[in-house]
């Protein structure tokens, strides 16, 4: 079994600080409202985002016979 220090080193290698900072925005509510004003799609719910993914891939009718 790996030692604790080896395990911690492996976990540090998996953590990409730059990517984390890019994905986790910080700002005020006023800043967020300005972003939404410029791009209203930012404020969509999870259900709306899933629906968007389905539409983006397209649908086709399935005929069994």
mmCIF file of N, CA and C in Angstrom:
data_model
loop_
_atom_site.group_PDB
_atom_site.id
_atom_site.type_symbol
_atom_site.label_atom_id
_atom_site.label_comp_id
_atom_site.label_asym_id
_atom_site.label_seq_id
_atom_site.Cartn_x
_atom_site.Cartn_y
_atom_site.Cartn_z
ATOM 1 N N UNK A 1 0.839 -1.179 0.000
ATOM 2 C CA UNK A 1 0.000 0.000 0.000
ATOM 3 C C UNK A 1 0.884 1.242 0.000
ATOM 4 N N UNK A 2 0.468 2.273 -0.713
ATOM 5 C CA UNK A 2 1.253 3.500 -0.827
ATOM 6 C C UNK A 2 1.270 4.254 0.496
ATOM 7 N N UNK A 3 2.369 4.929 0.731
ATOM 8 C CA UNK A 3 2.463 5.714 1.956
ATOM 9 C C UNK A 3 1.614 6.974 1.825
ATOM 10 N N UNK A 4 1.351 7.601 2.951
ATOM 11 C CA UNK A 4 0.516 8.805 2.963
ATOM 12 C C UNK A 4 1.150 9.919 2.136
ATOM 13 N N UNK A 5 2.460 10.067 2.217
ATOM 14 C CA UNK A 5 3.122 11.135 1.464
ATOM 15 C C UNK A 5 3.057 10.877 -0.039
ATOM 16 N N UNK A 6 3.170 9.612 -0.445
ATOM 17 C CA UNK A 6 3.058 9.268 -1.865
ATOM 18 C C UNK A 6 1.650 9.547 -2.368
ATOM 19 N N UNK A 7 0.675 9.176 -1.565
ATOM 20 C CA UNK A 7 -0.719 9.416 -1.930
ATOM 21 C C UNK A 7 -0.999 10.914 -2.054
ATOM 22 N N UNK A 8 -0.502 11.700 -1.117
ATOM 23 C CA UNK A 8 -0.701 13.155 -1.173
ATOM 24 C C UNK A 8 -0.016 13.750 -2.396
ATOM 25 N N UNK A 9 1.146 13.250 -2.756
ATOM 26 C CA UNK A 9 1.851 13.745 -3.941
ATOM 27 C C UNK A 9 1.044 13.450 -5.201
ATOM 28 N N UNK A 10 0.458 12.265 -5.274
ATOM 29 C CA UNK A 10 -0.368 11.916 -6.430
ATOM 30 C C UNK A 10 -1.606 12.802 -6.507
ATOM 31 N N UNK A 11 -2.216 13.080 -5.367
ATOM 32 C CA UNK A 11 -3.392 13.955 -5.350
ATOM 33 C C UNK A 11 -3.035 15.376 -5.782
ATOM 34 N N UNK A 12 -1.878 15.860 -5.361
ATOM 35 C CA UNK A 12 -1.437 17.200 -5.778
ATOM 36 C C UNK A 12 -1.244 17.266 -7.288
ATOM 37 N N UNK A 13 -0.742 16.194 -7.877
ATOM 38 C CA UNK A 13 -0.542 16.160 -9.326
ATOM 39 C C UNK A 13 -1.866 16.184 -10.081
ATOM 40 N N UNK A 14 -2.911 15.638 -9.486
ATOM 41 C CA UNK A 14 -4.223 15.628 -10.131
ATOM 42 C C UNK A 14 -4.919 16.989 -10.057
ATOM 43 N N UNK A 15 -4.525 17.806 -9.109
ATOM 44 C CA UNK A 15 -5.167 19.100 -8.890
ATOM 45 C C UNK A 15 -4.538 20.161 -9.793
ATOM 46 N N UNK A 16 -5.339 20.703 -10.696
ATOM 47 C CA UNK A 16 -4.877 21.752 -11.604
ATOM 48 C C UNK A 16 -5.435 23.090 -11.119
ATOM 49 N N UNK A 17 -4.619 23.876 -10.443
ATOM 50 C CA UNK A 17 -5.060 25.128 -9.846
ATOM 51 C C UNK A 17 -5.589 26.102 -10.883
ATOM 52 N N UNK A 18 -4.923 26.229 -12.000
ATOM 53 C CA UNK A 18 -5.353 27.168 -13.045
ATOM 54 C C UNK A 18 -6.733 26.799 -13.583
ATOM 55 N N UNK A 19 -6.945 25.531 -13.847
ATOM 56 C CA UNK A 19 -8.243 25.070 -14.341
ATOM 57 C C UNK A 19 -9.329 25.328 -13.301
ATOM 58 N N UNK A 20 -9.025 25.081 -12.045
ATOM 59 C CA UNK A 20 -9.983 25.326 -10.968
ATOM 60 C C UNK A 20 -10.367 26.797 -10.919
ATOM 61 N N UNK A 21 -9.392 27.683 -11.028
ATOM 62 C CA UNK A 21 -9.673 29.117 -10.994
ATOM 63 C C UNK A 21 -10.495 29.551 -12.195
ATOM 64 N N UNK A 22 -10.241 28.971 -13.355
ATOM 65 C CA UNK A 22 -11.006 29.315 -14.551
ATOM 66 C C UNK A 22 -12.468 28.888 -14.426
ATOM 67 N N UNK A 23 -12.702 27.754 -13.778
ATOM 68 C CA UNK A 23 -14.058 27.221 -13.668
ATOM 69 C C UNK A 23 -14.846 27.787 -12.494
ATOM 70 N N UNK A 24 -14.186 28.402 -11.535
ATOM 71 C CA UNK A 24 -14.856 28.913 -10.342
ATOM 72 C C UNK A 24 -14.755 30.426 -10.285
ATOM 73 N N UNK A 25 -15.759 31.069 -10.849
ATOM 74 C CA UNK A 25 -15.796 32.521 -10.917
ATOM 75 C C UNK A 25 -16.144 33.110 -9.555
ATOM 76 N N UNK A 26 -15.548 34.231 -9.223
ATOM 77 C CA UNK A 26 -15.890 34.952 -8.002
ATOM 78 C C UNK A 26 -16.208 36.383 -8.364
ATOM 79 N N UNK A 27 -17.271 36.907 -7.793
ATOM 80 C CA UNK A 27 -17.662 38.285 -8.047
ATOM 81 C C UNK A 27 -18.896 38.625 -7.238
ATOM 82 N N UNK A 28 -19.313 39.872 -7.346
ATOM 83 C CA UNK A 28 -20.491 40.323 -6.608
ATOM 84 C C UNK A 28 -21.761 39.956 -7.370
ATOM 85 N N UNK A 29 -22.896 40.093 -6.701
ATOM 86 C CA UNK A 29 -24.177 39.828 -7.345
ATOM 87 C C UNK A 29 -24.385 40.804 -8.497
ATOM 88 N N UNK A 30 -23.937 42.021 -8.319
ATOM 89 C CA UNK A 30 -24.036 43.028 -9.387
ATOM 90 C C UNK A 30 -23.216 42.596 -10.609
ATOM 91 N N UNK A 31 -22.032 42.042 -10.381
ATOM 92 C CA UNK A 31 -21.203 41.529 -11.479
ATOM 93 C C UNK A 31 -21.929 40.401 -12.213
ATOM 94 N N UNK A 32 -22.563 39.512 -11.436
ATOM 95 C CA UNK A 32 -23.305 38.395 -12.028
ATOM 96 C C UNK A 32 -24.465 38.908 -12.879
ATOM 97 N N UNK A 33 -25.200 39.889 -12.372
ATOM 98 C CA UNK A 33 -26.319 40.443 -13.135
ATOM 99 C C UNK A 33 -25.843 41.083 -14.432
ATOM 100 N N UNK A 34 -24.685 41.683 -14.413
ATOM 101 C CA UNK A 34 -24.127 42.270 -15.633
ATOM 102 C C UNK A 34 -23.797 41.171 -16.647
ATOM 103 N N UNK A 35 -23.264 40.058 -16.177
ATOM 104 C CA UNK A 35 -22.974 38.927 -17.063
ATOM 105 C C UNK A 35 -24.271 38.383 -17.656
ATOM 106 N N UNK A 36 -25.309 38.255 -16.829
ATOM 107 C CA UNK A 36 -26.604 37.756 -17.306
ATOM 108 C C UNK A 36 -27.219 38.728 -18.302
ATOM 109 N N UNK A 37 -27.060 40.022 -18.071
ATOM 110 C CA UNK A 37 -27.588 41.016 -19.007
ATOM 111 C C UNK A 37 -26.939 40.854 -20.378
ATOM 112 N N UNK A 38 -25.642 40.587 -20.395
ATOM 113 C CA UNK A 38 -24.923 40.420 -21.662
ATOM 114 C C UNK A 38 -25.236 39.073 -22.319
ATOM 115 N N UNK A 39 -25.448 38.034 -21.491
ATOM 116 C CA UNK A 39 -25.698 36.689 -22.021
ATOM 117 C C UNK A 39 -26.740 35.988 -21.142
ATOM 118 N N UNK A 40 -28.035 36.139 -21.456
ATOM 119 C CA UNK A 40 -29.095 35.567 -20.611
ATOM 120 C C UNK A 40 -29.030 34.047 -20.463
ATOM 121 N N UNK A 41 -28.380 33.347 -21.371
ATOM 122 C CA UNK A 41 -28.300 31.886 -21.278
ATOM 123 C C UNK A 41 -27.509 31.430 -20.048
ATOM 124 N N UNK A 42 -26.734 32.316 -19.455
ATOM 125 C CA UNK A 42 -25.958 31.978 -18.259
ATOM 126 C C UNK A 42 -26.886 31.587 -17.108
ATOM 127 N N UNK A 43 -28.079 32.175 -17.055
ATOM 128 C CA UNK A 43 -28.989 31.977 -15.925
ATOM 129 C C UNK A 43 -29.927 30.784 -16.102
ATOM 130 N N UNK A 44 -29.648 29.898 -17.030
ATOM 131 C CA UNK A 44 -30.526 28.748 -17.267
ATOM 132 C C UNK A 44 -30.380 27.712 -16.153
ATOM 133 N N UNK A 45 -31.477 27.006 -15.888
ATOM 134 C CA UNK A 45 -31.468 25.967 -14.850
ATOM 135 C C UNK A 45 -30.814 24.691 -15.386
ATOM 136 N N UNK A 46 -30.585 23.749 -14.494
ATOM 137 C CA UNK A 46 -29.980 22.473 -14.895
ATOM 138 C C UNK A 46 -30.877 21.739 -15.885
ATOM 139 N N UNK A 47 -32.185 21.788 -15.675
ATOM 140 C CA UNK A 47 -33.108 21.124 -16.592
ATOM 141 C C UNK A 47 -33.040 21.752 -17.981
ATOM 142 N N UNK A 48 -32.943 23.068 -18.034
ATOM 143 C CA UNK A 48 -32.839 23.753 -19.318
ATOM 144 C C UNK A 48 -31.528 23.407 -20.013
ATOM 145 N N UNK A 49 -30.468 23.276 -19.249
ATOM 146 C CA UNK A 49 -29.170 22.926 -19.842
ATOM 147 C C UNK A 49 -29.178 21.503 -20.414
ATOM 148 N N UNK A 50 -29.824 20.570 -19.716
ATOM 149 C CA UNK A 50 -29.942 19.202 -20.233
ATOM 150 C C UNK A 50 -30.765 19.208 -21.513
ATOM 151 N N UNK A 51 -31.860 19.960 -21.522
ATOM 152 C CA UNK A 51 -32.694 20.073 -22.721
ATOM 153 C C UNK A 51 -31.876 20.642 -23.878
ATOM 154 N N UNK A 52 -31.061 21.655 -23.603
ATOM 155 C CA UNK A 52 -30.189 22.233 -24.636
ATOM 156 C C UNK A 52 -29.235 21.187 -25.201
ATOM 157 N N UNK A 53 -28.681 20.327 -24.324
ATOM 158 C CA UNK A 53 -27.761 19.288 -24.791
ATOM 159 C C UNK A 53 -28.464 18.297 -25.707
ATOM 160 N N UNK A 54 -29.701 17.946 -25.352
ATOM 161 C CA UNK A 54 -30.464 17.015 -26.190
ATOM 162 C C UNK A 54 -30.739 17.638 -27.549
ATOM 163 N N UNK A 55 -31.173 18.890 -27.557
ATOM 164 C CA UNK A 55 -31.455 19.563 -28.823
ATOM 165 C C UNK A 55 -30.197 19.724 -29.666
ATOM 166 N N UNK A 56 -29.073 19.998 -29.026
ATOM 167 C CA UNK A 56 -27.833 20.209 -29.756
ATOM 168 C C UNK A 56 -27.414 18.928 -30.492
ATOM 169 N N UNK A 57 -27.610 17.778 -29.874
ATOM 170 C CA UNK A 57 -27.242 16.512 -30.503
ATOM 171 C C UNK A 57 -28.274 16.065 -31.524
ATOM 172 N N UNK A 58 -29.471 16.586 -31.397
ATOM 173 C CA UNK A 58 -30.525 16.228 -32.333
ATOM 174 C C UNK A 58 -31.271 14.980 -31.898
ATOM 175 N N UNK A 59 -32.412 14.798 -32.477
ATOM 176 C CA UNK A 59 -33.229 13.628 -32.183
ATOM 177 C C UNK A 59 -33.671 13.006 -33.494
ATOM 178 N N UNK A 60 -33.994 11.747 -33.433
ATOM 179 C CA UNK A 60 -34.538 11.077 -34.609
ATOM 180 C C UNK A 60 -35.591 10.087 -34.138
ATOM 181 N N UNK A 61 -36.562 9.842 -34.974
ATOM 182 C CA UNK A 61 -37.645 8.937 -34.627
ATOM 183 C C UNK A 61 -37.167 7.498 -34.766
ATOM 184 N N UNK A 62 -37.469 6.700 -33.767
ATOM 185 C CA UNK A 62 -37.085 5.292 -33.772
ATOM 186 C C UNK A 62 -38.257 4.464 -34.277
ATOM 187 N N UNK A 63 -38.019 3.655 -35.294
ATOM 188 C CA UNK A 63 -39.043 2.754 -35.813
ATOM 189 C C UNK A 63 -38.535 1.330 -35.628
ATOM 190 N N UNK A 64 -39.268 0.546 -34.846
ATOM 191 C CA UNK A 64 -38.820 -0.807 -34.535
ATOM 192 C C UNK A 64 -38.978 -1.748 -35.720
ATOM 193 N N UNK A 65 -40.029 -1.605 -36.490
ATOM 194 C CA UNK A 65 -40.264 -2.527 -37.608
ATOM 195 C C UNK A 65 -40.435 -1.776 -38.893
#
